[in-house]
Amino acid sequence: MSLALAASACDSSPAAPASGNKDSGGRSSAAGTSAGGGESTEIDACTLLKPDEVTPIIGRNDGGRPTSGVGDSVCGWENPDTYHSVTVSVGGPGTAASGEIKDEPGVVSEPGPDGIRFLGGGIARFAAGDRDCQVQVVTGPGGDDRSTAVKLVGLLRDRI
């Protein structure tokens, strides 16, 4: 996986994968139910994209696996032949408390559509509710597939 995702200053929370259950469609409810019966704040990044949404971007892949990086839940899909990948990072509640992404000191980003901030290495940083999130699309050397990242952000925002 690319180290650019881990190196970006998105969220200071530890990168511990959250729990979630995959259904036969490759995606389940992103938020679970807590032991007390209320809505849980945990989101499993690996349940947010379906195989038919990732495969056209990177080709054959490992189906998404929890990985390290910045955020409460980080998942990466990688093509073992080309090393093309998609990585999703979901920050914890309150990491984008205003519902907007603000640049950290020393972080260089470019504005994109719908409040998206583009970092180097194909990373699109965005708010989903009150969570600071990222998606990274790597489809070649030095590739920066912003249009694909914007499409994925639209899908992810609806599911987070």
GROMACS .gro file of C-alpha atoms in nm:
model
  160
    1MET     CA    1   0.000   0.000   0.000
    2SER     CA    2   0.113   0.354  -0.052
    3LEU     CA    3   0.267   0.529   0.242
    4ALA     CA    4   0.121   0.863   0.134
    5LEU     CA    5  -0.208   0.784   0.306
    6ALA     CA    6  -0.036   0.708   0.633
    7ALA     CA    7   0.184   1.015   0.606
    8SER     CA    8  -0.098   1.265   0.559
    9ALA     CA    9  -0.217   1.451   0.864
   10CYS     CA   10  -0.585   1.364   0.864
   11ASP     CA   11  -0.669   1.234   1.207
   12SER     CA   12  -0.460   1.170   1.512
   13SER     CA   13  -0.662   0.865   1.613
   14PRO     CA   14  -0.487   0.526   1.611
   15ALA     CA   15  -0.550   0.314   1.302
   16ALA     CA   16  -0.743   0.028   1.456
   17PRO     CA   17  -0.985  -0.140   1.216
   18ALA     CA   18  -1.345  -0.118   1.329
   19SER     CA   19  -1.573  -0.418   1.334
   20GLY     CA   20  -1.842  -0.491   1.079
   21ASN     CA   21  -2.004  -0.779   0.898
   22LYS     CA   22  -1.983  -0.829   0.525
   23ASP     CA   23  -2.289  -0.961   0.354
   24SER     CA   24  -2.299  -1.166   0.037
   25GLY     CA   25  -2.323  -0.844  -0.163
   26GLY     CA   26  -1.981  -0.734  -0.042
   27ARG     CA   27  -2.117  -0.453   0.174
   28SER     CA   28  -2.305  -0.429   0.498
   29SER     CA   29  -2.439  -0.153   0.710
   30ALA     CA   30  -2.148   0.074   0.791
   31ALA     CA   31  -2.262   0.143   1.145
   32GLY     CA   32  -2.346  -0.143   1.375
   33THR     CA   33  -2.553  -0.168   1.688
   34SER     CA   34  -2.393  -0.135   2.028
   35ALA     CA   35  -2.451  -0.378   2.314
   36GLY     CA   36  -2.696  -0.129   2.466
   37GLY     CA   37  -2.910  -0.139   2.151
   38GLY     CA   38  -2.815   0.209   2.027
   39GLU     CA   39  -2.634   0.309   1.711
   40SER     CA   40  -2.261   0.237   1.721
   41THR     CA   41  -2.009   0.493   1.599
   42GLU     CA   42  -1.777   0.226   1.457
   43ILE     CA   43  -1.749   0.203   1.080
   44ASP     CA   44  -1.573  -0.077   0.895
   45ALA     CA   45  -1.407   0.083   0.593
   46CYS     CA   46  -1.388  -0.258   0.423
   47THR     CA   47  -1.769  -0.271   0.398
   48LEU     CA   48  -1.806   0.064   0.223
   49LEU     CA   49  -1.720  -0.035  -0.136
   50LYS     CA   50  -1.855  -0.329  -0.334
   51PRO     CA   51  -1.626  -0.549  -0.545
   52ASP     CA   52  -1.795  -0.430  -0.866
   53GLU     CA   53  -1.705  -0.072  -0.770
   54VAL     CA   54  -1.334  -0.142  -0.710
   55THR     CA   55  -1.254  -0.398  -0.982
   56PRO     CA   56  -1.316  -0.159  -1.278
   57ILE     CA   57  -1.067   0.084  -1.122
   58ILE     CA   58  -0.776  -0.147  -1.031
   59GLY     CA   59  -0.865  -0.484  -1.184
   60ARG     CA   60  -0.834  -0.812  -0.998
   61ASN     CA   61  -0.783  -0.743  -0.627
   62ASP     CA   62  -0.768  -0.896  -0.282
   63GLY     CA   63  -1.123  -0.795  -0.189
   64GLY     CA   64  -1.027  -0.529   0.061
   65ARG     CA   65  -0.835  -0.584   0.382
   66PRO     CA   66  -0.790  -0.378   0.698
   67THR     CA   67  -0.460  -0.196   0.684
   68SER     CA   68  -0.265   0.060   0.880
   69GLY     CA   69  -0.296   0.429   0.820
   70VAL     CA   70  -0.451   0.741   0.963
   71GLY     CA   71  -0.809   0.700   1.082
   72ASP     CA   72  -1.033   0.483   1.297
   73SER     CA   73  -1.084   0.231   1.016
   74VAL     CA   74  -0.862   0.191   0.710
   75CYS     CA   75  -0.912  -0.060   0.429
   76GLY     CA   76  -0.710  -0.121   0.116
   77TRP     CA   77  -0.787  -0.306  -0.206
   78GLU     CA   78  -0.478  -0.398  -0.406
   79ASN     CA   79  -0.415  -0.563  -0.741
   80PRO     CA   80  -0.124  -0.802  -0.675
   81ASP     CA   81  -0.011  -0.791  -1.039
   82THR     CA   82  -0.003  -0.415  -1.097
   83TYR     CA   83   0.005  -0.282  -0.738
   84HIS     CA   84  -0.279  -0.049  -0.830
   85SER     CA   85  -0.488   0.018  -0.525
   86VAL     CA   86  -0.780   0.194  -0.359
   87THR     CA   87  -0.753   0.284   0.009
   88VAL     CA   88  -1.034   0.421   0.226
   89SER     CA   89  -0.973   0.584   0.563
   90VAL     CA   90  -1.258   0.681   0.795
   91GLY     CA   91  -1.183   0.917   1.082
   92GLY     CA   92  -1.355   0.902   1.416
   93PRO     CA   93  -1.662   1.102   1.513
   94GLY     CA   94  -1.581   1.469   1.564
   95THR     CA   95  -1.265   1.472   1.351
   96ALA     CA   96  -1.448   1.705   1.109
   97ALA     CA   97  -1.676   1.858   1.371
   98SER     CA   98  -1.781   2.148   1.150
   99GLY     CA   99  -1.853   1.912   0.860
  100GLU     CA  100  -1.565   2.074   0.672
  101ILE     CA  101  -1.204   1.979   0.610
  102LYS     CA  102  -0.947   2.228   0.727
  103ASP     CA  103  -0.583   2.203   0.626
  104GLU     CA  104  -0.343   2.110   0.902
  105PRO     CA  105  -0.039   2.335   0.943
  106GLY     CA  106   0.223   2.235   0.688
  107VAL     CA  107  -0.017   2.024   0.480
  108VAL     CA  108  -0.044   2.136   0.120
  109SER     CA  109  -0.371   2.059  -0.054
  110GLU     CA  110  -0.575   2.185  -0.345
  111PRO     CA  111  -0.948   2.253  -0.333
  112GLY     CA  112  -1.174   2.019  -0.526
  113PRO     CA  113  -1.549   1.995  -0.581
  114ASP     CA  114  -1.794   1.956  -0.291
  115GLY     CA  115  -1.544   2.042  -0.017
  116ILE     CA  116  -1.289   1.778  -0.124
  117ARG     CA  117  -0.922   1.862  -0.065
  118PHE     CA  118  -0.666   1.694  -0.291
  119LEU     CA  119  -0.335   1.593  -0.138
  120GLY     CA  120  -0.045   1.446  -0.336
  121GLY     CA  121  -0.034   1.078  -0.424
  122GLY     CA  122  -0.393   1.049  -0.543
  123ILE     CA  123  -0.545   1.127  -0.201
  124ALA     CA  124  -0.882   1.300  -0.175
  125ARG     CA  125  -0.966   1.419   0.176
  126PHE     CA  126  -1.331   1.487   0.256
  127ALA     CA  127  -1.582   1.524   0.536
  128ALA     CA  128  -1.856   1.265   0.577
  129GLY     CA  129  -2.085   1.405   0.842
  130ASP     CA  130  -1.852   1.492   1.129
  131ARG     CA  131  -1.578   1.251   1.017
  132ASP     CA  132  -1.253   1.346   0.843
  133CYS     CA  133  -1.201   1.080   0.574
  134GLN     CA  134  -0.978   1.001   0.278
  135VAL     CA  135  -0.979   0.791  -0.033
  136GLN     CA  136  -0.661   0.720  -0.229
  137VAL     CA  137  -0.662   0.589  -0.585
  138VAL     CA  138  -0.330   0.463  -0.725
  139THR     CA  139  -0.349   0.346  -1.086
  140GLY     CA  140   0.003   0.402  -1.211
  141PRO     CA  141   0.336   0.567  -1.143
  142GLY     CA  142   0.272   0.918  -1.018
  143GLY     CA  143  -0.094   0.871  -1.107
  144ASP     CA  144  -0.342   1.112  -0.961
  145ASP     CA  145  -0.686   0.994  -1.068
  146ARG     CA  146  -0.893   1.275  -0.924
  147SER     CA  147  -1.207   1.206  -1.125
  148THR     CA  148  -1.223   0.850  -0.993
  149ALA     CA  149  -1.154   0.972  -0.639
  150VAL     CA  150  -1.440   1.225  -0.666
  151LYS     CA  151  -1.680   0.948  -0.777
  152LEU     CA  152  -1.570   0.728  -0.487
  153VAL     CA  153  -1.613   1.016  -0.240
  154GLY     CA  154  -1.974   1.048  -0.356
  155LEU     CA  155  -2.036   0.679  -0.289
  156LEU     CA  156  -1.854   0.684   0.044
  157ARG     CA  157  -2.033   0.991   0.179
  158ASP     CA  158  -2.367   0.822   0.120
  159ARG     CA  159  -2.250   0.514   0.313
  160ILE     CA  160  -2.066   0.665   0.608
   0.00000   0.00000   0.00000
